[in-house]
Amino acid sequence: MSATTPTSPSAIGRRADDRAALGLALDELLSARTTPPAVFALGEPTHGIAAFPLLRNDILSRLADRGFRSIALEIDFLAAGIVDDYVNGSEAAIDAVLSTGFSHGFGSIPGNRELVEWLREYNAGRAPSERVRFYGFDAPVEYAGAPSPRSALCALADRLPKALLPASVAELDGLLGADAEWTNQAAMFDPAASIGDSDRARALRLIADDLADALHRAGPSLRAADPTGYAEAVIHARSALGLLRYHAAMATPGPDRIGSLSGVRSEMMANNILAIVEREQRRGPTLVFAHNSHLHPRVPDQPAWSNAGALAAFTLGERYLFVATDATPAPVPGTLQGVLAEATPGRALFPARALAAALSPAIASAEPIVRGHFPLTLADLDGADAVVFITDTDGAQHQYWLTSSPA
């Protein structure tokens, strides 16, 4: 594998360890496509290692020169508005922006402060049509549970004209009850501790559906009168319905209960990605960044649930581009990571199909390097457009989580 032949990884790889080389590698990747992407999905194999968000930042700086006008991260869709306000000039303190605008503790991950500061500087003095917008695309949930749907339901009701509100909206406060009933962390692993399938929760799902239906029917006139208000109402409708489905899944016992929760979360993620694409379609494509496992457009073995990448790609087709990443600070010879490290001086991009053809079908993957690391496998190349492999990292993981497990 060390010899440079037309089919060796070292011949296939394209350097990506400086700005110019990365730009050329991206140009080659994008020009090889017959359909320009609406989404450039960039995965990472784990959270908390600086090399991956720093790579993301470098890629965004190059894609912004090529017409990309937004970035979406694996954080709460609603909370991320705080960050977007900041990168568009708000006077908030950046430490507050990082702590409140990034869910999951991701504001403290190395590379995210640099991203926010770069976006603010890039957008300064530019017309709105040329600015790079900031989004989250994750559901408004955390690893240990989910919030009450109160905020989303009440915000949706507040944005609808009174004449459109169903009579049942008067029952909202009583049905919602205390927020602590919804946020009980024991419900994450004990369905009996969740109220998500109670009579109250089922009644709230009907009200949420009625509110969303009223919003949809009045959409043309509401959007014409107040485009921003209408867009916010749509976000709250989507969040309210998704949260109630998530709570219902928490209350449902079963052998694959966590898989069901993941499926509901993935559906919310995909719907948010598609909403961003729709919102940004006149301005330019979007760079989406999250764990490889969320963004890979693989078709699941079982139809019970799909990840966000598969759901988004199902709608976007060839307009969805996926690049996986991996790294190793200590290559193990003979493994997939060892072969890629041998072909990578610092960072390199490999077209996935050509790379798969250059590898032995029997090649194994190395062991995880840190908690939450899912090393790339040969099967992961199927459905990916490219792989970026990194050798210039020590693999140190910043502990961004507090008591819950990273995902």
XYZ file of C-alpha atoms in Angstrom:
407
model
C 0.000 0.000 0.000
C 2.965 2.315 0.400
C 3.838 2.354 -3.294
C 2.466 5.231 -5.356
C 0.351 3.635 -8.075
C -2.721 4.908 -9.926
C -4.905 3.071 -7.428
C -3.010 3.626 -4.186
C -4.488 5.871 -1.455
C -1.431 8.140 -1.653
C -2.131 8.752 -5.351
C -5.851 9.249 -4.799
C -5.537 11.664 -1.883
C -5.495 15.430 -2.316
C -3.590 17.574 0.162
C -5.814 19.706 2.381
C -3.370 20.977 4.990
C -3.150 24.603 3.875
C -5.622 27.129 2.500
C -4.561 26.859 -1.135
C -4.405 23.054 -1.163
C -7.756 22.773 0.595
C -9.330 25.105 -1.956
C -8.039 23.004 -4.844
C -9.274 19.777 -3.229
C -12.730 21.285 -2.676
C -12.848 22.622 -6.225
C -12.062 19.174 -7.577
C -14.702 17.566 -5.363
C -17.422 20.063 -6.328
C -16.578 20.148 -10.029
C -16.910 16.354 -10.245
C -20.630 16.639 -9.520
C -23.211 17.091 -12.269
C -25.638 18.691 -9.786
C -24.419 21.478 -7.476
C -25.081 20.608 -3.814
C -27.606 22.466 -1.695
C -26.015 20.835 1.370
C -22.334 20.090 1.975
C -22.614 17.704 4.928
C -19.319 17.440 6.819
C -19.139 14.790 9.503
C -16.783 14.242 12.413
C -16.159 10.857 14.065
C -16.467 12.235 17.602
C -17.078 15.524 19.368
C -14.515 17.514 21.304
C -11.304 16.989 19.300
C -10.175 20.382 18.009
C -8.915 19.121 14.642
C -12.420 18.532 13.287
C -14.091 21.889 14.023
C -10.896 23.628 12.916
C -11.083 21.730 9.622
C -14.739 22.796 9.394
C -13.742 26.426 9.885
C -11.146 26.182 7.132
C -13.637 24.539 4.779
C -16.258 27.209 5.478
C -13.794 29.990 4.703
C -13.177 28.390 1.305
C -16.827 27.578 0.612
C -17.852 31.150 1.428
C -15.682 32.210 -1.525
C -17.660 29.744 -3.646
C -21.144 31.036 -2.849
C -22.053 29.187 0.353
C -24.055 31.530 2.559
C -24.886 29.568 5.707
C -23.593 27.036 8.180
C -25.662 24.735 10.403
C -24.326 22.866 13.435
C -25.564 20.003 15.579
C -27.103 22.347 18.158
C -30.604 23.460 19.120
C -32.325 25.107 16.150
C -34.056 27.683 18.373
C -31.107 28.570 20.613
C -28.811 29.061 17.616
C -30.683 32.261 16.774
C -28.680 33.910 19.562
C -25.484 33.107 17.653
C -26.917 34.284 14.342
C -27.853 37.615 15.909
C -24.293 37.968 17.193
C -22.579 37.181 13.902
C -24.867 39.741 12.289
C -23.794 42.492 14.673
C -25.672 42.240 17.984
C -23.922 43.675 21.031
C -24.150 40.533 23.167
C -21.031 39.301 24.977
C -19.432 36.398 23.125
C -19.107 34.262 26.274
C -22.867 34.543 26.810
C -23.460 33.724 23.151
C -21.325 30.592 23.389
C -23.022 29.396 26.587
C -26.648 30.105 25.595
C -26.589 29.785 21.809
C -24.838 26.380 21.723
C -26.694 23.428 23.247
C -25.014 20.217 24.508
C -22.117 22.249 25.954
C -20.682 22.631 22.452
C -19.919 26.335 22.957
C -16.797 25.345 24.868
C -15.433 22.997 22.191
C -12.222 24.384 20.644
C -12.919 25.902 17.254
C -16.431 27.166 17.963
C -15.358 30.501 19.439
C -13.066 30.949 16.423
C -15.974 30.153 14.101
C -18.276 32.710 15.711
C -15.593 35.401 15.710
C -14.732 34.704 12.058
C -18.394 34.898 11.015
C -18.882 38.224 12.806
C -15.800 39.663 11.145
C -16.730 38.236 7.725
C -20.275 39.623 7.876
C -19.304 43.090 9.080
C -19.985 45.639 6.370
C -21.508 43.107 3.962
C -25.007 43.324 2.558
C -27.457 40.801 4.101
C -27.500 38.799 0.869
C -23.736 38.259 1.121
C -23.505 37.385 4.800
C -23.000 33.854 6.107
C -25.957 33.004 8.355
C -25.597 30.721 11.379
C -28.081 27.952 12.193
C -28.532 25.000 14.456
C -30.377 22.004 13.083
C -30.689 19.763 16.130
C -33.887 19.143 18.035
C -34.339 21.204 21.228
C -33.343 18.225 23.368
C -30.376 17.270 25.497
C -28.805 13.872 26.036
C -30.481 13.475 29.436
C -33.981 14.527 28.413
C -36.196 17.068 26.707
C -37.816 20.349 27.736
C -41.484 21.096 28.182
C -43.281 21.961 24.932
C -44.659 25.055 26.683
C -42.343 27.594 25.068
C -42.905 26.352 21.519
C -46.681 25.959 21.894
C -47.191 29.356 23.525
C -44.929 31.109 21.018
C -46.874 29.514 18.159
C -50.218 30.562 19.659
C -48.933 34.101 20.242
C -47.993 34.456 16.576
C -51.394 33.452 15.227
C -54.246 35.973 14.886
C -56.853 35.402 17.604
C -59.482 34.603 14.984
C -57.444 31.556 13.921
C -56.881 30.100 17.380
C -58.818 26.902 18.154
C -61.011 27.045 21.248
C -58.877 24.344 22.843
C -55.938 26.741 23.144
C -57.565 28.006 26.361
C -56.658 24.649 27.908
C -52.941 24.955 27.175
C -51.742 26.087 30.584
C -53.678 23.476 32.508
C -52.626 20.658 30.208
C -48.975 21.656 30.287
C -48.821 21.704 34.073
C -45.435 22.151 35.761
C -42.375 22.122 33.510
C -40.639 19.791 35.967
C -43.037 17.025 34.954
C -41.630 17.170 31.410
C -37.973 17.673 32.273
C -37.683 14.757 34.726
C -34.377 13.173 33.662
C -35.436 9.773 34.979
C -37.801 9.570 31.992
C -34.866 9.176 29.619
C -34.361 5.585 30.786
C -37.643 4.812 32.552
C -40.775 5.183 30.412
C -42.952 5.063 33.536
C -41.369 8.341 34.666
C -42.514 10.165 31.503
C -45.860 11.936 31.040
C -45.419 11.860 27.253
C -48.236 9.345 26.717
C -50.640 10.721 29.323
C -54.131 11.975 28.495
C -52.772 15.509 28.904
C -49.929 14.918 26.469
C -52.251 13.378 23.883
C -54.598 16.357 24.202
C -51.645 18.706 23.697
C -50.676 16.879 20.498
C -54.161 17.543 19.121
C -53.920 21.216 20.029
C -50.449 21.454 18.475
C -51.779 19.847 15.303
C -54.714 22.278 15.205
C -52.374 25.243 15.654
C -49.992 24.010 12.947
C -52.906 23.419 10.586
C -54.262 26.925 11.199
C -50.808 28.344 10.511
C -50.518 26.401 7.266
C -53.964 27.442 6.005
C -53.263 31.096 6.716
C -49.656 30.897 5.537
C -49.920 32.948 2.323
C -51.501 35.976 4.010
C -49.446 35.731 7.202
C -46.165 35.523 5.317
C -47.102 38.431 3.065
C -47.913 40.616 6.079
C -44.939 39.603 8.267
C -42.344 37.281 6.690
C -40.154 37.133 9.790
C -43.044 36.494 12.159
C -44.407 33.786 9.910
C -41.005 32.062 9.648
C -40.706 32.084 13.444
C -44.200 30.635 13.801
C -43.285 27.783 11.449
C -40.197 27.029 13.549
C -42.253 26.906 16.740
C -44.905 24.700 15.133
C -42.248 22.242 13.963
C -40.578 22.259 17.393
C -43.821 21.791 19.336
C -44.936 18.811 17.258
C -41.470 17.252 17.370
C -41.118 17.680 21.128
C -44.491 16.090 21.794
C -43.562 13.130 19.582
C -40.254 12.839 21.445
C -41.973 12.824 24.832
C -44.415 10.192 23.574
C -41.461 8.027 22.525
C -39.902 8.501 25.977
C -43.093 7.149 27.547
C -43.237 4.081 25.295
C -41.507 0.902 26.547
C -39.955 -1.469 24.082
C -36.749 -3.304 23.197
C -35.559 -0.487 20.907
C -36.847 2.480 22.877
C -33.605 4.444 22.576
C -33.633 3.743 18.839
C -37.141 5.183 18.658
C -35.983 8.316 20.464
C -33.060 8.592 18.061
C -35.452 8.236 15.148
C -37.690 11.066 16.350
C -34.646 13.256 16.951
C -33.303 12.412 13.484
C -36.594 13.356 11.882
C -36.519 16.733 13.621
C -32.912 17.202 12.509
C -33.732 16.394 8.887
C -36.787 18.652 8.869
C -34.647 21.489 10.180
C -31.991 20.898 7.506
C -34.643 20.970 4.785
C -36.173 24.126 6.263
C -32.752 25.804 6.171
C -32.261 24.741 2.556
C -35.645 26.198 1.639
C -34.911 29.440 3.463
C -31.460 29.795 1.910
C -32.227 28.609 -1.623
C -31.984 32.089 -3.145
C -28.752 32.960 -1.314
C -26.617 29.852 -1.641
C -25.805 26.358 -0.328
C -25.305 25.390 3.318
C -22.402 23.711 5.115
C -23.856 21.299 7.701
C -21.565 19.952 10.426
C -22.317 17.128 12.864
C -21.268 13.633 13.867
C -20.648 11.290 10.931
C -23.389 9.011 12.259
C -26.004 11.764 11.914
C -25.062 12.880 8.407
C -24.117 9.723 6.497
C -26.902 9.182 3.907
C -26.933 5.412 4.418
C -30.141 3.489 3.893
C -30.920 1.663 7.154
C -31.086 -2.107 7.317
C -34.455 -1.872 9.069
C -37.214 0.600 8.149
C -38.001 1.531 11.769
C -35.968 4.733 11.650
C -33.335 6.553 9.590
C -30.678 9.075 10.526
C -30.901 12.729 9.554
C -28.576 12.339 6.577
C -30.631 9.562 5.004
C -33.860 11.522 5.509
C -32.437 14.760 4.093
C -30.787 12.978 1.162
C -34.070 11.179 0.436
C -35.547 14.596 -0.401
C -32.477 16.374 -1.793
C -31.048 13.524 -3.866
C -27.905 14.595 -5.715
C -28.079 17.993 -4.013
C -26.833 16.310 -0.805
C -23.040 15.885 -0.589
C -21.472 14.029 2.326
C -17.834 14.130 3.444
C -16.804 11.955 6.389
C -13.742 12.596 8.518
C -11.494 10.567 10.774
C -8.092 10.879 12.407
C -5.473 8.981 14.361
C -2.552 10.203 16.461
C -1.047 6.696 16.585
C -1.600 4.726 13.355
C -1.958 0.956 13.610
C -0.410 -0.663 10.512
C -2.782 -2.708 8.403
C -5.939 -0.979 9.601
C -7.994 1.432 7.510
C -6.777 4.292 9.688
C -3.190 3.112 9.391
C -3.368 2.989 5.595
C -4.912 6.460 5.412
C -2.348 7.860 7.835
C 0.463 6.488 5.664
C -1.042 8.369 2.696
C -1.705 11.602 4.611
C 1.095 14.077 5.432
C -1.202 16.268 7.563
C -4.714 16.462 6.153
C -5.860 14.884 2.904
C -9.133 14.454 1.011
C -9.882 11.119 -0.666
C -12.748 10.565 -3.146
C -14.727 7.824 -1.437
C -15.447 5.571 -4.409
C -11.835 5.569 -5.608
C -10.604 5.016 -2.059
C -12.897 2.012 -1.554
C -11.603 0.476 -4.781
C -8.000 0.922 -3.597
C -8.512 -0.868 -0.279
C -8.620 -4.544 0.555
C -12.214 -5.724 1.101
C -10.985 -7.400 4.289
C -9.393 -4.299 5.845
C -10.363 -3.722 9.482
C -10.750 -0.489 11.400
C -8.621 0.647 14.314
C -9.909 0.940 17.880
C -11.573 4.208 19.025
C -9.065 6.819 20.118
C -11.310 8.569 22.685
C -14.737 8.294 24.235
C -17.466 8.565 21.623
C -15.131 8.043 18.649
C -16.579 5.875 15.878
C -13.646 4.966 13.598
C -14.505 4.882 9.912
C -15.103 1.457 8.418
C -14.901 0.311 4.829
C -18.725 0.162 4.788
C -18.853 3.878 5.675
C -17.329 4.738 2.287
C -20.485 3.502 0.576
C -22.719 6.539 0.149
C -20.020 9.062 1.043
C -18.621 11.445 -1.546
C -15.230 11.850 0.107
C -13.191 11.292 3.263
C -10.895 13.787 4.925
C -8.270 12.115 7.087
C -6.172 13.983 9.644
C -2.828 12.914 11.062
C -1.648 16.211 12.579
C -3.656 15.917 15.808
C -2.822 14.558 19.241
C -6.390 13.254 19.539
C -6.957 15.047 22.854
C -10.668 15.428 23.616
C -12.027 18.506 25.337
C -14.574 17.469 27.979
C -17.531 19.569 26.885
C -20.117 17.366 28.634
C -21.010 17.582 32.292
C -22.963 14.557 33.476
C -24.487 13.189 30.281
C -22.902 11.086 27.580
C -21.803 12.651 24.301
C -23.568 11.597 21.094
